Amino acid sequence: MIRNTNQLFTSKLPDIGTTIFTVMSKMADEYGALNLSQGFPDFAVSSKLIAHVNNAMRQGHNQYAPMPGLPFLSESITNSLADTYNWNGDKDAEITVTGGATEALYSCITAFIHPGDEVLILEPAYDSYIPAVRLCGGVPVPVQLNPEDFSVQWDKVEEALSEKTRMIIINTPHNPTGSIWSKADMASLEQVAMERNLLVLSDEVYDRIIFDGLQHESVLRYPGLRERSMAVFSFGKTFHVTGWKVGYVVAASELMVEIRKVHQFLNFSVNTPIQFGLATYLADKKNYQNLHVFYEKKRDLFLNRIAGSRFVPIKCSGTYFQLLSYDAISDKDECTMAEYLTKEYKIASIPVSPFYTGQRNNHILRFCFAKKDETIEKAAEIICRI
Ligand SMILES: Cc1ncc(COP(=O)(O)O)c(C=O)c1O
């Protein structure tokens, strides 16, 4: 036990505690609640994918992989990006495999943000962006999404820009709200980013989970954006392996040189046999092409089963999260309500308020439907009793 931490160090993030995902998952365990809080699947991973990793280990692929990623995996990624986004970049210079999307985001922010640089962050926002910006001495500038439908308010983005703005961080499909960007949003982004000479950090980890026949608008589809953007992806989301923590970042080679300077000292390289397994599995298009159909069925099952409840769903066009408003049920703030439902009704969700910098209380909770159908049915039964 250190008696006087004051003299020993100064915290760089004094106001940051444990993430809400960890807090709610722990509470779900403690109270034996159904866990629809943290975003992870409760169903089995493909046995083929496991076998590919297993084979790679048995064949002796157990030492350091090359720093930018296994060439075989970069090749599979290139083919999947060409197939999906007509991407025709340089597989050796423009892709880096990272320790999950989290490491990619951190490396991109660290590579480019200097003390005093401002970074626009659209709120509610995934919780890793702001601490990473602050650790670089950067200044996060929050811009609220429209509280009605969580679309981008471009006039508010314009108002938040300054001489010091260096980067904008975007996320579509969006965690926690399930909203997505339209072509018009991408056109506005392209215009702002080019006029103001901004870097764009585009968190696209749910790129393959998009519903109702809509198309994911990747920065990789837009030449004006591509040259100034870093697009971040995660195998955890695409192949139901969140615990493997493997992702990748795609960026122009000039940007990638700088990103790799951080990556090589943060992580150096990523788990070799898992990269082999992912490369083989990703090479077969069937393994990712229908992910949206799989999750759309789960979203619809959840919505169908909670139709008679007092919760009101907010439109979810992508991701595996459904927001539910409890305006008609309680005045409790979101954190208190999430805690109350976990303890009293044995169902864990995530309050949306911690995804904002300032105080917020919209009476909305986030439920993860990346679950077996029977888990979804059980959860819906509980929700209908509340
Ligand atoms: C929007 C968003 N970005 C990044 C991540 C982190 O992904 P990974 O687990 O690959 O680090 C997540 C995980 O939940 C996420 O929801």
mmCIF file of C-alpha atoms and ligand atoms in Angstrom:
data_model
loop_
_atom_site.group_PDB
_atom_site.id
_atom_site.type_symbol
_atom_site.label_atom_id
_atom_site.label_comp_id
_atom_site.label_asym_id
_atom_site.label_seq_id
_atom_site.Cartn_x
_atom_site.Cartn_y
_atom_site.Cartn_z
ATOM 1 C CA MET A 1 0.000 0.000 0.000
ATOM 2 C CA ILE A 2 1.517 3.351 -1.015
ATOM 3 C CA ARG A 3 0.984 5.929 1.758
ATOM 4 C CA ASN A 4 1.369 9.129 -0.196
ATOM 5 C CA THR A 5 0.760 8.809 -3.939
ATOM 6 C CA ASN A 6 0.906 12.622 -4.318
ATOM 7 C CA GLN A 7 4.665 12.688 -4.278
ATOM 8 C CA LEU A 8 5.092 9.533 -6.324
ATOM 9 C CA PHE A 9 3.076 10.385 -9.442
ATOM 10 C CA THR A 10 0.370 12.568 -10.926
ATOM 11 C CA SER A 11 -2.456 10.714 -12.610
ATOM 12 C CA LYS A 12 -2.842 11.591 -16.287
ATOM 13 C CA LEU A 13 -6.516 10.572 -16.205
ATOM 14 C CA PRO A 14 -7.664 11.430 -12.668
ATOM 15 C CA ASP A 15 -11.379 11.446 -13.528
ATOM 16 C CA ILE A 16 -11.434 8.149 -15.467
ATOM 17 C CA GLY A 17 -12.706 5.058 -13.658
ATOM 18 C CA THR A 18 -13.480 1.491 -14.789
ATOM 19 C CA THR A 19 -15.485 1.381 -18.028
ATOM 20 C CA ILE A 20 -19.257 1.011 -17.789
ATOM 21 C CA PHE A 21 -18.970 -2.295 -19.737
ATOM 22 C CA THR A 22 -16.821 -3.846 -17.013
ATOM 23 C CA VAL A 23 -19.004 -2.397 -14.251
ATOM 24 C CA MET A 24 -22.253 -3.759 -15.728
ATOM 25 C CA SER A 25 -20.842 -7.180 -16.651
ATOM 26 C CA LYS A 26 -19.505 -7.565 -13.100
ATOM 27 C CA MET A 27 -22.875 -6.555 -11.680
ATOM 28 C CA ALA A 28 -24.634 -9.035 -13.999
ATOM 29 C CA ASP A 29 -22.381 -11.811 -12.636
ATOM 30 C CA GLU A 30 -22.903 -10.733 -9.040
ATOM 31 C CA TYR A 31 -26.710 -10.768 -9.293
ATOM 32 C CA GLY A 32 -27.005 -13.741 -11.681
ATOM 33 C CA ALA A 33 -28.614 -11.453 -14.280
ATOM 34 C CA LEU A 34 -29.007 -12.137 -17.984
ATOM 35 C CA ASN A 35 -26.146 -10.128 -19.482
ATOM 36 C CA LEU A 36 -27.244 -7.969 -22.406
ATOM 37 C CA SER A 37 -24.834 -5.243 -21.342
ATOM 38 C CA GLN A 38 -21.323 -5.705 -22.745
ATOM 39 C CA GLY A 39 -21.217 -6.354 -26.521
ATOM 40 C CA PHE A 40 -20.129 -9.953 -26.854
ATOM 41 C CA PRO A 41 -21.838 -13.003 -28.372
ATOM 42 C CA ASP A 42 -22.922 -15.895 -26.127
ATOM 43 C CA PHE A 43 -22.974 -18.426 -28.985
ATOM 44 C CA ALA A 44 -20.206 -20.696 -30.296
ATOM 45 C CA VAL A 45 -17.448 -19.553 -32.635
ATOM 46 C CA SER A 46 -17.182 -21.362 -35.990
ATOM 47 C CA SER A 47 -15.459 -24.713 -35.469
ATOM 48 C CA LYS A 48 -13.731 -24.200 -38.836
ATOM 49 C CA LEU A 49 -12.140 -20.983 -37.633
ATOM 50 C CA ILE A 50 -10.981 -22.680 -34.422
ATOM 51 C CA ALA A 51 -9.539 -25.554 -36.485
ATOM 52 C CA HIS A 52 -7.622 -23.105 -38.710
ATOM 53 C CA VAL A 53 -5.994 -21.514 -35.637
ATOM 54 C CA ASN A 54 -5.314 -24.927 -34.141
ATOM 55 C CA ASN A 55 -3.657 -26.133 -37.342
ATOM 56 C CA ALA A 56 -1.481 -23.042 -37.498
ATOM 57 C CA MET A 57 -0.262 -23.738 -33.939
ATOM 58 C CA ARG A 58 0.419 -27.399 -34.700
ATOM 59 C CA GLN A 59 2.270 -26.469 -37.874
ATOM 60 C CA GLY A 60 4.645 -24.355 -35.795
ATOM 61 C CA HIS A 61 3.417 -20.827 -36.543
ATOM 62 C CA ASN A 62 4.041 -19.698 -32.978
ATOM 63 C CA GLN A 63 6.731 -17.014 -33.146
ATOM 64 C CA TYR A 64 6.526 -13.258 -33.786
ATOM 65 C CA ALA A 65 4.579 -12.250 -36.856
ATOM 66 C CA PRO A 66 5.935 -9.413 -39.039
ATOM 67 C CA MET A 67 5.285 -6.009 -37.437
ATOM 68 C CA PRO A 68 2.642 -4.799 -39.976
ATOM 69 C CA GLY A 69 0.805 -8.145 -39.934
ATOM 70 C CA LEU A 70 1.080 -11.524 -41.623
ATOM 71 C CA PRO A 71 1.299 -11.053 -45.455
ATOM 72 C CA PHE A 72 -1.277 -13.858 -45.842
ATOM 73 C CA LEU A 73 -3.743 -11.957 -43.638
ATOM 74 C CA SER A 74 -3.072 -8.622 -45.410
ATOM 75 C CA GLU A 75 -3.849 -10.414 -48.663
ATOM 76 C CA SER A 76 -7.159 -11.827 -47.359
ATOM 77 C CA ILE A 77 -8.059 -8.382 -45.972
ATOM 78 C CA THR A 78 -7.222 -6.780 -49.343
ATOM 79 C CA ASN A 79 -9.476 -9.238 -51.171
ATOM 80 C CA SER A 80 -12.368 -8.703 -48.753
ATOM 81 C CA LEU A 81 -12.006 -4.889 -49.007
ATOM 82 C CA ALA A 82 -11.836 -5.084 -52.813
ATOM 83 C CA ASP A 83 -14.925 -7.286 -52.816
ATOM 84 C CA THR A 84 -16.866 -4.994 -50.468
ATOM 85 C CA TYR A 85 -15.597 -1.457 -51.109
ATOM 86 C CA ASN A 86 -13.732 -1.734 -54.444
ATOM 87 C CA TRP A 87 -10.603 -0.961 -52.462
ATOM 88 C CA ASN A 88 -7.475 -1.230 -54.619
ATOM 89 C CA GLY A 89 -4.793 -0.099 -52.171
ATOM 90 C CA ASP A 90 -1.325 -1.443 -51.480
ATOM 91 C CA LYS A 91 -1.628 -4.480 -49.202
ATOM 92 C CA ASP A 92 1.923 -4.111 -47.870
ATOM 93 C CA ALA A 93 1.944 -0.370 -47.218
ATOM 94 C CA GLU A 94 -1.674 0.477 -46.389
ATOM 95 C CA ILE A 95 -2.856 -2.236 -43.958
ATOM 96 C CA THR A 96 -1.618 -2.879 -40.408
ATOM 97 C CA VAL A 97 -2.959 -5.682 -38.224
ATOM 98 C CA THR A 98 -3.448 -4.515 -34.631
ATOM 99 C CA GLY A 99 -4.342 -5.782 -31.162
ATOM 100 C CA GLY A 100 -8.070 -5.193 -31.693
ATOM 101 C CA ALA A 101 -9.612 -2.005 -33.004
ATOM 102 C CA THR A 102 -8.728 -0.433 -29.653
ATOM 103 C CA GLU A 103 -5.019 -0.563 -30.419
ATOM 104 C CA ALA A 104 -5.615 0.739 -33.954
ATOM 105 C CA LEU A 105 -7.562 3.724 -32.602
ATOM 106 C CA TYR A 106 -4.915 4.438 -29.979
ATOM 107 C CA SER A 107 -2.043 4.178 -32.477
ATOM 108 C CA CYS A 108 -3.775 6.513 -34.960
ATOM 109 C CA ILE A 109 -4.537 9.130 -32.319
ATOM 110 C CA THR A 110 -1.049 8.921 -30.799
ATOM 111 C CA ALA A 111 0.647 9.135 -34.205
ATOM 112 C CA PHE A 112 -0.950 12.459 -35.128
ATOM 113 C CA ILE A 113 -2.239 14.363 -32.109
ATOM 114 C CA HIS A 114 0.142 16.909 -30.588
ATOM 115 C CA PRO A 115 -0.455 18.865 -27.365
ATOM 116 C CA GLY A 116 -3.148 21.482 -27.961
ATOM 117 C CA ASP A 117 -4.589 19.844 -31.114
ATOM 118 C CA GLU A 118 -8.374 19.691 -31.068
ATOM 119 C CA VAL A 119 -10.224 16.509 -32.007
ATOM 120 C CA LEU A 120 -13.945 16.558 -32.817
ATOM 121 C CA ILE A 121 -15.827 13.671 -31.219
ATOM 122 C CA LEU A 122 -19.496 13.055 -31.947
ATOM 123 C CA GLU A 123 -21.409 12.176 -28.776
ATOM 124 C CA PRO A 124 -22.609 9.770 -27.531
ATOM 125 C CA ALA A 125 -19.197 8.239 -28.315
ATOM 126 C CA TYR A 126 -17.419 4.937 -27.724
ATOM 127 C CA ASP A 127 -15.399 5.421 -24.579
ATOM 128 C CA SER A 128 -11.812 4.850 -25.761
ATOM 129 C CA TYR A 129 -11.496 7.970 -27.958
ATOM 130 C CA ILE A 130 -11.408 10.743 -25.378
ATOM 131 C CA PRO A 131 -8.821 9.236 -22.976
ATOM 132 C CA ALA A 132 -6.499 8.483 -25.916
ATOM 133 C CA VAL A 133 -6.731 12.091 -27.144
ATOM 134 C CA ARG A 134 -6.122 13.426 -23.638
ATOM 135 C CA LEU A 135 -3.083 11.196 -23.075
ATOM 136 C CA CYS A 136 -1.497 12.932 -26.098
ATOM 137 C CA GLY A 137 -2.243 16.363 -24.647
ATOM 138 C CA GLY A 138 -4.949 16.827 -27.256
ATOM 139 C CA VAL A 139 -8.255 18.535 -26.567
ATOM 140 C CA PRO A 140 -11.419 16.495 -27.213
ATOM 141 C CA VAL A 141 -14.214 18.735 -28.551
ATOM 142 C CA PRO A 142 -17.582 16.991 -28.126
ATOM 143 C CA VAL A 143 -20.328 17.637 -30.703
ATOM 144 C CA GLN A 144 -23.782 16.268 -29.895
ATOM 145 C CA LEU A 145 -25.570 13.983 -32.334
ATOM 146 C CA ASN A 146 -29.230 14.860 -32.848
ATOM 147 C CA PRO A 147 -30.970 13.467 -29.718
ATOM 148 C CA GLU A 148 -34.049 12.528 -31.793
ATOM 149 C CA ASP A 149 -32.416 10.077 -34.195
ATOM 150 C CA PHE A 150 -28.664 10.319 -33.447
ATOM 151 C CA SER A 151 -27.889 11.757 -36.880
ATOM 152 C CA VAL A 152 -25.024 14.214 -37.390
ATOM 153 C CA GLN A 153 -25.879 17.890 -36.915
ATOM 154 C CA TRP A 154 -23.528 19.392 -39.511
ATOM 155 C CA ASP A 155 -24.205 22.960 -38.376
ATOM 156 C CA LYS A 156 -22.954 21.963 -34.915
ATOM 157 C CA VAL A 157 -19.857 20.363 -36.447
ATOM 158 C CA GLU A 158 -19.133 23.633 -38.315
ATOM 159 C CA GLU A 159 -19.568 25.624 -35.087
ATOM 160 C CA ALA A 160 -17.101 23.371 -33.239
ATOM 161 C CA LEU A 161 -14.300 23.727 -35.813
ATOM 162 C CA SER A 162 -11.359 26.001 -35.010
ATOM 163 C CA GLU A 163 -7.862 26.772 -36.253
ATOM 164 C CA LYS A 164 -6.651 24.043 -33.901
ATOM 165 C CA THR A 165 -8.924 21.243 -35.178
ATOM 166 C CA ARG A 166 -6.684 18.442 -36.463
ATOM 167 C CA MET A 167 -8.902 15.361 -36.546
ATOM 168 C CA ILE A 168 -12.516 14.237 -36.502
ATOM 169 C CA ILE A 169 -13.432 10.794 -35.153
ATOM 170 C CA ILE A 170 -16.487 9.162 -36.696
ATOM 171 C CA ASN A 171 -18.203 5.837 -36.007
ATOM 172 C CA THR A 172 -20.708 4.182 -38.342
ATOM 173 C CA PRO A 173 -22.618 1.903 -37.719
ATOM 174 C CA HIS A 174 -22.695 3.592 -34.375
ATOM 175 C CA ASN A 175 -22.177 2.201 -30.892
ATOM 176 C CA PRO A 176 -24.219 2.766 -28.717
ATOM 177 C CA THR A 177 -27.138 4.016 -30.830
ATOM 178 C CA GLY A 178 -27.305 1.756 -33.939
ATOM 179 C CA SER A 179 -27.578 4.814 -36.225
ATOM 180 C CA ILE A 180 -25.673 4.892 -39.524
ATOM 181 C CA TRP A 181 -24.231 7.513 -41.850
ATOM 182 C CA SER A 182 -25.860 8.319 -45.198
ATOM 183 C CA LYS A 183 -24.206 9.247 -48.489
ATOM 184 C CA ALA A 184 -25.128 12.877 -47.726
ATOM 185 C CA ASP A 185 -23.255 12.659 -44.398
ATOM 186 C CA MET A 186 -20.187 11.346 -46.205
ATOM 187 C CA ALA A 187 -20.405 14.207 -48.728
ATOM 188 C CA SER A 188 -20.595 16.733 -45.867
ATOM 189 C CA LEU A 189 -17.653 15.063 -44.124
ATOM 190 C CA GLU A 190 -15.605 15.100 -47.335
ATOM 191 C CA GLN A 191 -16.305 18.790 -47.803
ATOM 192 C CA VAL A 192 -15.440 19.777 -44.217
ATOM 193 C CA ALA A 193 -12.352 17.550 -44.036
ATOM 194 C CA MET A 194 -10.956 18.856 -47.330
ATOM 195 C CA GLU A 195 -11.746 22.525 -46.650
ATOM 196 C CA ARG A 196 -10.220 22.389 -43.163
ATOM 197 C CA ASN A 197 -7.464 19.898 -44.021
ATOM 198 C CA LEU A 198 -8.543 17.440 -41.290
ATOM 199 C CA LEU A 199 -7.543 13.865 -40.604
ATOM 200 C CA VAL A 200 -10.498 11.485 -40.297
ATOM 201 C CA LEU A 201 -10.386 8.545 -37.900
ATOM 202 C CA SER A 202 -13.225 6.275 -38.972
ATOM 203 C CA ASP A 203 -14.274 3.553 -36.544
ATOM 204 C CA GLU A 204 -16.002 0.978 -38.751
ATOM 205 C CA VAL A 205 -15.884 -2.079 -36.493
ATOM 206 C CA TYR A 206 -19.555 -2.899 -37.229
ATOM 207 C CA ASP A 207 -19.162 -2.445 -41.003
ATOM 208 C CA ARG A 208 -20.693 -5.835 -41.793
ATOM 209 C CA ILE A 209 -23.648 -5.495 -39.421
ATOM 210 C CA ILE A 210 -26.072 -3.235 -41.272
ATOM 211 C CA PHE A 211 -29.779 -3.830 -41.847
ATOM 212 C CA ASP A 212 -32.852 -3.240 -44.014
ATOM 213 C CA GLY A 213 -30.931 -3.419 -47.307
ATOM 214 C CA LEU A 214 -28.858 -0.337 -46.410
ATOM 215 C CA GLN A 215 -25.221 0.062 -47.417
ATOM 216 C CA HIS A 216 -22.323 0.776 -45.079
ATOM 217 C CA GLU A 217 -20.698 4.073 -46.041
ATOM 218 C CA SER A 218 -17.004 3.400 -45.537
ATOM 219 C CA VAL A 219 -14.480 6.219 -45.954
ATOM 220 C CA LEU A 220 -12.748 3.747 -48.285
ATOM 221 C CA ARG A 221 -15.494 4.327 -50.881
ATOM 222 C CA TYR A 222 -14.714 8.070 -51.173
ATOM 223 C CA PRO A 223 -11.427 9.103 -52.863
ATOM 224 C CA GLY A 224 -11.381 12.551 -51.223
ATOM 225 C CA LEU A 225 -11.741 10.951 -47.800
ATOM 226 C CA ARG A 226 -9.523 7.953 -48.416
ATOM 227 C CA GLU A 227 -6.323 9.990 -48.693
ATOM 228 C CA ARG A 228 -6.830 11.624 -45.270
ATOM 229 C CA SER A 229 -8.603 8.829 -43.371
ATOM 230 C CA MET A 230 -7.744 5.903 -41.171
ATOM 231 C CA ALA A 231 -10.418 3.187 -41.333
ATOM 232 C CA VAL A 232 -10.475 0.843 -38.345
ATOM 233 C CA PHE A 233 -11.991 -2.676 -38.352
ATOM 234 C CA SER A 234 -12.298 -5.550 -35.857
ATOM 235 C CA PHE A 235 -12.393 -9.310 -36.415
ATOM 236 C CA GLY A 236 -13.914 -9.590 -32.950
ATOM 237 C CA LYS A 237 -17.205 -8.204 -34.264
ATOM 238 C CA THR A 238 -17.186 -9.898 -37.674
ATOM 239 C CA PHE A 239 -16.313 -13.424 -36.561
ATOM 240 C CA HIS A 240 -17.788 -13.462 -33.016
ATOM 241 C CA VAL A 241 -14.322 -13.579 -31.397
ATOM 242 C CA THR A 242 -14.197 -10.427 -29.265
ATOM 243 C CA GLY A 243 -11.748 -12.138 -26.875
ATOM 244 C CA TRP A 244 -9.124 -12.622 -29.576
ATOM 245 C CA LYS A 245 -8.582 -8.861 -29.862
ATOM 246 C CA VAL A 246 -7.448 -8.666 -33.476
ATOM 247 C CA GLY A 247 -8.306 -5.762 -35.752
ATOM 248 C CA TYR A 248 -6.692 -3.716 -38.495
ATOM 249 C CA VAL A 249 -6.321 -0.211 -39.787
ATOM 250 C CA VAL A 250 -6.323 0.883 -43.429
ATOM 251 C CA ALA A 251 -4.706 4.206 -44.378
ATOM 252 C CA ALA A 252 -2.653 5.874 -47.114
ATOM 253 C CA SER A 253 0.991 4.780 -46.975
ATOM 254 C CA GLU A 254 2.200 8.246 -45.847
ATOM 255 C CA LEU A 255 -0.136 8.053 -42.838
ATOM 256 C CA MET A 256 0.652 4.395 -42.231
ATOM 257 C CA VAL A 257 4.391 5.070 -41.855
ATOM 258 C CA GLU A 258 3.552 7.224 -38.816
ATOM 259 C CA ILE A 259 0.907 4.836 -37.415
ATOM 260 C CA ARG A 260 3.382 1.954 -37.560
ATOM 261 C CA LYS A 261 5.931 3.968 -35.580
ATOM 262 C CA VAL A 262 3.472 3.804 -32.666
ATOM 263 C CA HIS A 263 2.200 0.273 -33.328
ATOM 264 C CA GLN A 264 5.702 -1.211 -33.338
ATOM 265 C CA PHE A 265 6.403 0.035 -29.829
ATOM 266 C CA LEU A 266 2.933 -0.453 -28.404
ATOM 267 C CA ASN A 267 2.383 -4.015 -29.549
ATOM 268 C CA PHE A 268 5.054 -4.765 -32.155
ATOM 269 C CA SER A 269 3.014 -7.558 -33.727
ATOM 270 C CA VAL A 270 -0.161 -9.567 -33.247
ATOM 271 C CA ASN A 271 -0.707 -13.213 -32.263
ATOM 272 C CA THR A 272 0.649 -15.330 -35.151
ATOM 273 C CA PRO A 273 -1.544 -18.493 -35.174
ATOM 274 C CA ILE A 274 -4.697 -16.399 -34.845
ATOM 275 C CA GLN A 275 -3.610 -14.279 -37.826
ATOM 276 C CA PHE A 276 -3.125 -17.483 -39.853
ATOM 277 C CA GLY A 277 -6.542 -18.784 -38.817
ATOM 278 C CA LEU A 278 -8.270 -15.486 -39.641
ATOM 279 C CA ALA A 279 -6.484 -15.240 -43.002
ATOM 280 C CA THR A 280 -7.724 -18.675 -44.086
ATOM 281 C CA TYR A 281 -11.257 -18.084 -42.802
ATOM 282 C CA LEU A 282 -11.550 -14.592 -44.313
ATOM 283 C CA ALA A 283 -10.455 -15.912 -47.708
ATOM 284 C CA ASP A 284 -13.890 -17.580 -48.020
ATOM 285 C CA LYS A 285 -16.456 -14.832 -48.722
ATOM 286 C CA LYS A 286 -19.274 -16.992 -47.393
ATOM 287 C CA ASN A 287 -17.860 -16.477 -43.912
ATOM 288 C CA TYR A 288 -18.680 -12.760 -43.845
ATOM 289 C CA GLN A 289 -21.166 -12.004 -46.602
ATOM 290 C CA ASN A 290 -24.304 -12.896 -44.680
ATOM 291 C CA LEU A 291 -23.465 -11.556 -41.260
ATOM 292 C CA HIS A 292 -26.058 -8.792 -41.656
ATOM 293 C CA VAL A 293 -28.802 -11.357 -42.337
ATOM 294 C CA PHE A 294 -27.828 -13.317 -39.232
ATOM 295 C CA TYR A 295 -27.994 -10.237 -36.996
ATOM 296 C CA GLU A 296 -31.047 -8.711 -38.670
ATOM 297 C CA LYS A 297 -32.984 -11.852 -37.676
ATOM 298 C CA LYS A 298 -31.810 -11.418 -34.092
ATOM 299 C CA ARG A 299 -32.757 -7.725 -34.051
ATOM 300 C CA ASP A 300 -36.205 -8.573 -35.433
ATOM 301 C CA LEU A 301 -36.729 -11.428 -32.963
ATOM 302 C CA PHE A 302 -35.880 -9.073 -30.089
ATOM 303 C CA LEU A 303 -38.155 -6.291 -31.385
ATOM 304 C CA ASN A 304 -40.970 -8.721 -32.073
ATOM 305 C CA ARG A 305 -40.832 -10.269 -28.593
ATOM 306 C CA ILE A 306 -40.699 -6.935 -26.744
ATOM 307 C CA ALA A 307 -43.507 -5.409 -28.847
ATOM 308 C CA GLY A 308 -45.976 -5.637 -25.947
ATOM 309 C CA SER A 309 -43.646 -4.053 -23.376
ATOM 310 C CA ARG A 310 -43.669 -0.483 -22.029
ATOM 311 C CA PHE A 311 -40.204 0.173 -23.496
ATOM 312 C CA VAL A 312 -40.048 2.093 -26.771
ATOM 313 C CA PRO A 313 -37.379 0.981 -29.274
ATOM 314 C CA ILE A 314 -35.233 3.567 -31.060
ATOM 315 C CA LYS A 315 -34.446 2.748 -34.695
ATOM 316 C CA CYS A 316 -31.440 0.440 -35.049
ATOM 317 C CA SER A 317 -29.990 0.298 -38.596
ATOM 318 C CA GLY A 318 -26.713 -1.414 -37.718
ATOM 319 C CA THR A 319 -24.507 -2.910 -34.925
ATOM 320 C CA TYR A 320 -25.855 -5.495 -32.496
ATOM 321 C CA PHE A 321 -27.273 -2.980 -30.041
ATOM 322 C CA GLN A 322 -30.882 -1.943 -29.586
ATOM 323 C CA LEU A 323 -31.694 1.207 -27.636
ATOM 324 C CA LEU A 324 -34.897 1.170 -25.594
ATOM 325 C CA SER A 325 -36.488 4.251 -24.047
ATOM 326 C CA TYR A 326 -38.050 3.751 -20.596
ATOM 327 C CA ASP A 327 -39.629 7.206 -20.494
ATOM 328 C CA ALA A 328 -43.052 5.656 -19.853
ATOM 329 C CA ILE A 329 -41.775 3.507 -16.986
ATOM 330 C CA SER A 330 -39.531 5.493 -14.666
ATOM 331 C CA ASP A 331 -37.912 8.838 -13.864
ATOM 332 C CA LYS A 332 -34.747 7.186 -12.609
ATOM 333 C CA ASP A 333 -31.502 8.306 -14.259
ATOM 334 C CA GLU A 334 -29.981 5.786 -16.663
ATOM 335 C CA CYS A 335 -27.227 4.422 -14.379
ATOM 336 C CA THR A 336 -29.682 3.955 -11.494
ATOM 337 C CA MET A 337 -32.212 2.309 -13.812
ATOM 338 C CA ALA A 338 -29.622 -0.094 -15.297
ATOM 339 C CA GLU A 339 -28.511 -1.041 -11.769
ATOM 340 C CA TYR A 340 -32.123 -1.445 -10.590
ATOM 341 C CA LEU A 341 -33.047 -3.739 -13.516
ATOM 342 C CA THR A 342 -29.926 -5.848 -12.946
ATOM 343 C CA LYS A 343 -30.675 -6.327 -9.250
ATOM 344 C CA GLU A 344 -34.467 -6.545 -9.260
ATOM 345 C CA TYR A 345 -35.294 -8.034 -12.678
ATOM 346 C CA LYS A 346 -32.014 -9.877 -13.351
ATOM 347 C CA ILE A 347 -31.380 -8.256 -16.706
ATOM 348 C CA ALA A 348 -28.248 -6.198 -17.369
ATOM 349 C CA SER A 349 -28.070 -3.407 -19.955
ATOM 350 C CA ILE A 350 -25.832 -0.382 -20.539
ATOM 351 C CA PRO A 351 -26.876 3.188 -19.720
ATOM 352 C CA VAL A 352 -26.144 5.618 -22.569
ATOM 353 C CA SER A 353 -25.231 8.573 -20.315
ATOM 354 C CA PRO A 354 -21.573 7.461 -19.768
ATOM 355 C CA PHE A 355 -21.053 7.837 -23.546
ATOM 356 C CA TYR A 356 -21.406 11.630 -23.083
ATOM 357 C CA THR A 357 -18.891 14.029 -21.532
ATOM 358 C CA GLY A 358 -21.481 16.133 -19.752
ATOM 359 C CA GLN A 359 -24.413 15.081 -17.589
ATOM 360 C CA ARG A 360 -27.173 13.445 -19.655
ATOM 361 C CA ASN A 361 -30.330 11.605 -18.881
ATOM 362 C CA ASN A 362 -32.403 10.613 -21.881
ATOM 363 C CA HIS A 363 -34.047 7.576 -20.185
ATOM 364 C CA ILE A 364 -32.434 5.214 -22.689
ATOM 365 C CA LEU A 365 -30.714 1.867 -22.148
ATOM 366 C CA ARG A 366 -28.667 -0.196 -24.629
ATOM 367 C CA PHE A 367 -29.367 -3.931 -24.994
ATOM 368 C CA CYS A 368 -26.977 -6.240 -26.890
ATOM 369 C CA PHE A 369 -28.761 -8.793 -29.101
ATOM 370 C CA ALA A 370 -25.615 -10.715 -30.142
ATOM 371 C CA LYS A 371 -27.090 -13.614 -28.188
ATOM 372 C CA LYS A 372 -28.592 -17.076 -28.758
ATOM 373 C CA ASP A 373 -32.264 -16.897 -29.711
ATOM 374 C CA GLU A 374 -33.169 -18.504 -26.374
ATOM 375 C CA THR A 375 -31.275 -15.753 -24.493
ATOM 376 C CA ILE A 376 -33.129 -13.113 -26.531
ATOM 377 C CA GLU A 377 -36.477 -14.798 -25.768
ATOM 378 C CA LYS A 378 -35.686 -14.945 -22.033
ATOM 379 C CA ALA A 379 -34.590 -11.301 -22.031
ATOM 380 C CA ALA A 380 -37.748 -10.224 -23.847
ATOM 381 C CA GLU A 381 -39.924 -12.070 -21.319
ATOM 382 C CA ILE A 382 -38.257 -10.105 -18.514
ATOM 383 C CA ILE A 383 -38.536 -6.807 -20.416
ATOM 384 C CA CYS A 384 -42.263 -7.387 -20.925
ATOM 385 C CA ARG A 385 -42.722 -7.771 -17.138
ATOM 386 C CA ILE A 386 -41.068 -4.422 -16.318
HETATM 387 C C1 LIG B 1 -17.345 1.375 -31.659
HETATM 388 C C2 LIG B 1 -16.275 0.452 -31.169
HETATM 389 N N1 LIG B 1 -15.006 0.704 -31.499
HETATM 390 C C3 LIG B 1 -14.002 -0.082 -31.101
HETATM 391 C C4 LIG B 1 -14.245 -1.201 -30.324
HETATM 392 C C5 LIG B 1 -13.096 -2.044 -29.874
HETATM 393 O O1 LIG B 1 -12.935 -3.184 -30.672
HETATM 394 P P1 LIG B 1 -11.871 -4.312 -30.296
HETATM 395 O O2 LIG B 1 -12.509 -5.235 -29.314
HETATM 396 O O3 LIG B 1 -11.538 -4.979 -31.606
HETATM 397 O O4 LIG B 1 -10.687 -3.621 -29.706
HETATM 398 C C6 LIG B 1 -15.555 -1.510 -29.955
HETATM 399 C C7 LIG B 1 -15.846 -2.666 -29.079
HETATM 400 O O5 LIG B 1 -16.884 -2.795 -28.507
HETATM 401 C C8 LIG B 1 -16.596 -0.662 -30.398
HETATM 402 O O6 LIG B 1 -17.882 -0.899 -30.079
#
